[in-house]
Short mmCIF file of C-alpha atoms in Angstrom, two decimals:
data_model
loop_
_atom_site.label_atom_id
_atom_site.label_comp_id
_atom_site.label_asym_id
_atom_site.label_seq_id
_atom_site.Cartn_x
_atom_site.Cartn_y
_atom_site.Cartn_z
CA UNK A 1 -6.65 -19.62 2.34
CA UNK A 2 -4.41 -16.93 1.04
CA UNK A 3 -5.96 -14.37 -1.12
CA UNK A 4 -3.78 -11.26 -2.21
CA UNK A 5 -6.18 -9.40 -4.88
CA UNK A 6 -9.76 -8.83 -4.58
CA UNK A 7 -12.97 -6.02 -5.83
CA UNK A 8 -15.36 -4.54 -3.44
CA UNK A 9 -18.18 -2.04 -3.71
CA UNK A 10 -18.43 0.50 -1.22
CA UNK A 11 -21.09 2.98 -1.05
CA UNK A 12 -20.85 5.70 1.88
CA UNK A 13 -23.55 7.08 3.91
CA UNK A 14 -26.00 9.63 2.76
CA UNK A 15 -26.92 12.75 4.50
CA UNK A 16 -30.01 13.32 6.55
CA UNK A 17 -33.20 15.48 5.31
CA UNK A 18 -33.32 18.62 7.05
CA UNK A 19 -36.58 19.19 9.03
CA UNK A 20 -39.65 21.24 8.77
CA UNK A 21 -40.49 22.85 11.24
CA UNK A 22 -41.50 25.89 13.63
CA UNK A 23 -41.77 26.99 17.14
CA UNK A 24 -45.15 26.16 19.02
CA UNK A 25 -44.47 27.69 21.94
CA UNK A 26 -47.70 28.76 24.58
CA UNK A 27 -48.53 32.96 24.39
CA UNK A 28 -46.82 33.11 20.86
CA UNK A 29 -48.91 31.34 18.02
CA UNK A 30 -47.09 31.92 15.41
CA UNK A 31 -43.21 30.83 16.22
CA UNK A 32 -40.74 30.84 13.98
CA UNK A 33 -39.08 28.08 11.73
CA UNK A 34 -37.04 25.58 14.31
CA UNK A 35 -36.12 23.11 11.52
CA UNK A 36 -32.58 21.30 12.24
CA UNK A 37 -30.15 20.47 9.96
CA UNK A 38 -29.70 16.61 8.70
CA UNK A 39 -26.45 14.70 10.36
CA UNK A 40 -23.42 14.01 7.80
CA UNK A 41 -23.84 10.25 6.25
CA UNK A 42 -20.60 8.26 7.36
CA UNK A 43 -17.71 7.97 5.09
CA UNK A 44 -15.91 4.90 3.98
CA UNK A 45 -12.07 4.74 4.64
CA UNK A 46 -9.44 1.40 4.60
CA UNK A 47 -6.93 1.16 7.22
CA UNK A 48 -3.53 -0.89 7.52
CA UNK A 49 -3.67 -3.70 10.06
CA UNK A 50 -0.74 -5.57 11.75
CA UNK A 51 -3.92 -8.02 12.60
CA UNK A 52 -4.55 -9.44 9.65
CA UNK A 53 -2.82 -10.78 6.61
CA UNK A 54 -4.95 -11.80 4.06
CA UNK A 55 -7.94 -10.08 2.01
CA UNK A 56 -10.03 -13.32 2.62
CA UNK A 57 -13.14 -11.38 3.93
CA UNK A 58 -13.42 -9.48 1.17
CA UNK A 59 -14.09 -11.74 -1.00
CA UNK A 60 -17.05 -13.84 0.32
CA UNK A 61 -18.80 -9.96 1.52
CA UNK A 62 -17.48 -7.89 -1.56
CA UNK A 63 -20.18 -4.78 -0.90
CA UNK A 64 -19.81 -2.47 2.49
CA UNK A 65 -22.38 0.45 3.36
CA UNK A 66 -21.81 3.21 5.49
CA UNK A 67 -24.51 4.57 7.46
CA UNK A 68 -26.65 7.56 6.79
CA UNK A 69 -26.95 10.65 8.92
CA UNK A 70 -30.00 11.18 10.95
CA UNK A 71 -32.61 13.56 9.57
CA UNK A 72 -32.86 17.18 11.57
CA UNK A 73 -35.53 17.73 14.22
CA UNK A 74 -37.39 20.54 15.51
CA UNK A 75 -36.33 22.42 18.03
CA UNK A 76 -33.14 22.99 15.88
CA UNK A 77 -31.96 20.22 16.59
CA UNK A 78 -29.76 18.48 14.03
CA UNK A 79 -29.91 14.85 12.99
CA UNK A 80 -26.93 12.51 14.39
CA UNK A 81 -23.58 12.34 12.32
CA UNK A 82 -23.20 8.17 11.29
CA UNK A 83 -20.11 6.93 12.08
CA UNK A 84 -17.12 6.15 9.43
CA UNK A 85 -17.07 2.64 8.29
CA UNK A 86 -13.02 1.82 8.82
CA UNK A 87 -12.02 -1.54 6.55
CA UNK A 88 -8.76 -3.47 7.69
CA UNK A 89 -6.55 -4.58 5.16
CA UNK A 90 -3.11 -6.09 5.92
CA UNK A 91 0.05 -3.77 5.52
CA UNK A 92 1.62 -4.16 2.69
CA UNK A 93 -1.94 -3.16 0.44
CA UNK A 94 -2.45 -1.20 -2.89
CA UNK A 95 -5.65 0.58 -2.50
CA UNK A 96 -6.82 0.96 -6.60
CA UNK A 97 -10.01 2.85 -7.67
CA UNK A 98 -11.97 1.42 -11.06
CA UNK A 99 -12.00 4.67 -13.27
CA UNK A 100 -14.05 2.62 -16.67
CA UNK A 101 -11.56 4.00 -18.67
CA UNK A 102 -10.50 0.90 -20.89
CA UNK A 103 -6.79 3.15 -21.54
CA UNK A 104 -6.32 3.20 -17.84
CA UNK A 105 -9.17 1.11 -15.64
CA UNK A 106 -7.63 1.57 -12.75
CA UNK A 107 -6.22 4.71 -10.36
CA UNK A 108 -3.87 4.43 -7.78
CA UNK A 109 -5.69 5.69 -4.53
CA UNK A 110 -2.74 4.47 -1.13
CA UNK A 111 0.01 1.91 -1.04
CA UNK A 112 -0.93 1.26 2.45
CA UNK A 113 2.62 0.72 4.33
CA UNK A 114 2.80 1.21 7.35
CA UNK A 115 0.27 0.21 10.62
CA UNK A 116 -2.56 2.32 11.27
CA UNK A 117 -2.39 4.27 7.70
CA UNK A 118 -5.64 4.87 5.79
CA UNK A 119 -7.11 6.31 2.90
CA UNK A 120 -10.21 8.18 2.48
CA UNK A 121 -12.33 6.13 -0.60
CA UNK A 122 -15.75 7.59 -0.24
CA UNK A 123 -16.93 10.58 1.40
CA UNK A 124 -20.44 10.72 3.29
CA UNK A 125 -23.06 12.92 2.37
CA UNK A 126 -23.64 16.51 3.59
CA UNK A 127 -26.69 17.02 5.57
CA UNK A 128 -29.52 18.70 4.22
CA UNK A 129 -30.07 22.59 5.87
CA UNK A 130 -33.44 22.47 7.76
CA UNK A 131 -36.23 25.44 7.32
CA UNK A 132 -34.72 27.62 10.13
CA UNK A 133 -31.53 28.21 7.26
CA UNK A 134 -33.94 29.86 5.07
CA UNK A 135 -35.17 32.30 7.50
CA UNK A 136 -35.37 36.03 5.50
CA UNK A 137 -36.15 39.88 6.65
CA UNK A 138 -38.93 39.09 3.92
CA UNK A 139 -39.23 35.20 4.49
CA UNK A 140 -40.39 34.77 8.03
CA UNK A 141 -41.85 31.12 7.76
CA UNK A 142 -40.27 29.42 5.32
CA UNK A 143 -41.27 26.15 4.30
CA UNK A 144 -38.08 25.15 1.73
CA UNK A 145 -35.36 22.02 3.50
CA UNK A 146 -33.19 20.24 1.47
CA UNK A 147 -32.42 16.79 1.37
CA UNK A 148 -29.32 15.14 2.13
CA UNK A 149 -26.73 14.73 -0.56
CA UNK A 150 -26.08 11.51 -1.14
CA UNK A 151 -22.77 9.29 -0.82
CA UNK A 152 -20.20 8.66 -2.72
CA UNK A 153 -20.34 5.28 -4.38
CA UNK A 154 -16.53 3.32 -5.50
CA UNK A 155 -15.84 0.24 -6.88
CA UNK A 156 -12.40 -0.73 -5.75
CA UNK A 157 -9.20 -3.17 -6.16
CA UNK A 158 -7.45 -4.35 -3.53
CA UNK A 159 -4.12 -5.45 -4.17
CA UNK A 160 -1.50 -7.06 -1.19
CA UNK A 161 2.26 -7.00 -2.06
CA UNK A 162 3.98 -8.75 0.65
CA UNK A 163 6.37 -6.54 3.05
CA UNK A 164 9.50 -9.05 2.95
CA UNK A 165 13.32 -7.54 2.52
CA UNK A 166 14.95 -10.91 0.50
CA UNK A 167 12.94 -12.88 -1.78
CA UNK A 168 13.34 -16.77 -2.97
CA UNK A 169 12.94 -17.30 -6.30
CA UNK A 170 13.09 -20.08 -8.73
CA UNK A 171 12.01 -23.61 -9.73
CA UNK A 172 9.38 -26.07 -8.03
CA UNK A 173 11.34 -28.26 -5.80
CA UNK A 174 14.55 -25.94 -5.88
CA UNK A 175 15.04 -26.04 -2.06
CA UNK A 176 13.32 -22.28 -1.29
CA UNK A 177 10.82 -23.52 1.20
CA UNK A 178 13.55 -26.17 2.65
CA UNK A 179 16.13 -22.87 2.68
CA UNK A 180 13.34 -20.94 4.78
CA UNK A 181 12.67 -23.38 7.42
CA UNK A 182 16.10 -23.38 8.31
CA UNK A 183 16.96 -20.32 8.50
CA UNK A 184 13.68 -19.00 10.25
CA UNK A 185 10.65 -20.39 12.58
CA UNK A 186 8.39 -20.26 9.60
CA UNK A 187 7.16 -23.74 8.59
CA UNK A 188 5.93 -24.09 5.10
CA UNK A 189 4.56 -27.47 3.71
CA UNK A 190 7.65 -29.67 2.33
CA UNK A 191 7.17 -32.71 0.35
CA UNK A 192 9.04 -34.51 -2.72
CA UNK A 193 6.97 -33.28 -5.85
CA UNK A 194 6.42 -29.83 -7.41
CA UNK A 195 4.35 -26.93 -6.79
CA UNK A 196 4.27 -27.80 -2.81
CA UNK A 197 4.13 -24.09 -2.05
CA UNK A 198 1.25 -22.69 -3.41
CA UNK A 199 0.62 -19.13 -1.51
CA UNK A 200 3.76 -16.90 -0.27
CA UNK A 201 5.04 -17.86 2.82
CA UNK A 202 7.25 -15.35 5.37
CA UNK A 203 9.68 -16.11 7.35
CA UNK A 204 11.82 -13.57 10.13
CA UNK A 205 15.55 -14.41 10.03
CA UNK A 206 17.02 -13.05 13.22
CA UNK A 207 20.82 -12.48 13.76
CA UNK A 208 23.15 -12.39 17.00
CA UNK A 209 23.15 -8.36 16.91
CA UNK A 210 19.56 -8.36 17.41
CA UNK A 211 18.67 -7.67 13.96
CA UNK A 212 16.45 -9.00 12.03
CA UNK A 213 15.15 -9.51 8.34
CA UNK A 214 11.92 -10.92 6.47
CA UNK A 215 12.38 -13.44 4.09
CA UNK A 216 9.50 -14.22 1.19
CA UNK A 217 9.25 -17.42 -0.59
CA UNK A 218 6.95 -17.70 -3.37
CA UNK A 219 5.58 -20.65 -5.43
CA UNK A 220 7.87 -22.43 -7.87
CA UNK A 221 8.55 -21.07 -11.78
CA UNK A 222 8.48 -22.76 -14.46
CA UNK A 223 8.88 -21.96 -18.41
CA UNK A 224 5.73 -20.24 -20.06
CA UNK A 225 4.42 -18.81 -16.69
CA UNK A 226 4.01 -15.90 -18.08
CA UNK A 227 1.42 -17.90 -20.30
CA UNK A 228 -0.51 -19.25 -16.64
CA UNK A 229 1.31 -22.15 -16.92
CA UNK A 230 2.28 -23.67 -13.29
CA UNK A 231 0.95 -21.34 -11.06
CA UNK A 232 1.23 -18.38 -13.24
CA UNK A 233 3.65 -15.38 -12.34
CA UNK A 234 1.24 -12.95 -10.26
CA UNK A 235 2.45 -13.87 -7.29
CA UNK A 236 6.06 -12.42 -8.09
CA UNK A 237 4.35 -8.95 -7.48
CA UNK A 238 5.23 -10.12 -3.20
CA UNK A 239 9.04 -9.66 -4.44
CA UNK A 240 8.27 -6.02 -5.67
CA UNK A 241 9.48 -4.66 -2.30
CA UNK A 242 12.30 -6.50 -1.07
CA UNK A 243 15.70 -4.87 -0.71
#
């Protein structure tokens, strides 16, 4: 199943509690504060991936968590930094923020191009300081920590335009998937009646001086598709980037 738009949630990690706590060493009775710092929550980024080419997974598990930092410990020790959650989208995907502005509900974040490019869509909480922070010339035990901040929370668009340098456009049964089969080892489903292609097939056309090209061919048009008749027209947005 091909799916090229979908909304997640994404919430990133919050930050751990600094600790309260102080030195109870034997001979001195009174130590001082030895509260740790809280870890850094994980943040929440989305990566381009030449292993994958649909956003299918996103949208039967719409809603992805980060992991919180560990709290601090005594000892000044601080708590464990959580890992970054990393979410693989193909290449070729818009990365869109939801602003709830009805004038403009939606903010451009990454047009995610090439492999291994990622954007940064929620940060992770800061740790909270532990007691040992607080320690004064006139504050020798304190007993103030701070709790973590917490993590940023998005609600996001995905978008996938197709990376393809020609494009095949036109009406059901006009030839395009016929044309693409020949011409490269892609095989999309050919039959005698319209609308046989229904997602965006690609195809790699390559020539006797070891160059090459992508070839896209979408679903057929027909009058009033702009309307959602057929198959509708959203799937022209896959011939945005050809050449």
């Amino acid at each position: 199943m091909f799916v090229d738009e979908v909304d997640i949630h994404v919430e990133a990690g919050h930050g751990g509690r600094g600790c309260l706590a102080f030195r109870r060493e034997k001979f001195v009775p009174r130590g001082g504060p030895s509260g740790g710092d809280g870890g850094h929550g994980g943040s929440v980024y989305v990566v381009a991936s030449a292993h994958t080419n649909t956003l299918i997974n996103y949208r039967f598990h719409p809603e992805f968590s980060a992991e919180r930092g560990g709290h601090g410990e005594g000892s000044n020790r601080t708590g464990h930094t959580a890992i970054d959650l990393e979410l693989a989208v193909p290449i070729g995907t818009l990365v869109y923020e939801k602003t709830g502005d009805a004038n403009q509900p939606y903010r451009l974040l990454a047009d995610l191009t090439e492999e291994g490019q990622r954007v940064l869509v929620a940060h992770g909480g800061r740790g909270g300081l532990g007691n040992a922070r607080f320690a004064s010339s006139t504050n020798r035990a304190p007993r103030k920590v701070q709790p973590g901040e917490a993590g940023e929370v998005k609600d996001l668009r995905l978008e996938l335009k197709l990376l393809a340098d020609v494009g095949l456009v036109g009406f059901p049964n006009a030839g395009k998937s016929t044309l693409i089969s020949r011409v490269s080892a892609a095989r999309p489903k050919i039959a005698d009646y319209p609308f046989t292609t229904l997602t965006p097939n690609l195809g790699v056309v390559r020539l006797s001086d070891d160059r090459s090209f992508v070839v896209a061919d979408v679903p057929g048009l027909i009058e009033g598709a702009h309307r959602g008749l057929g198959l509708g027209h959203q799937f022209l947005r896959h011939l945005e980037r050809t050449k």
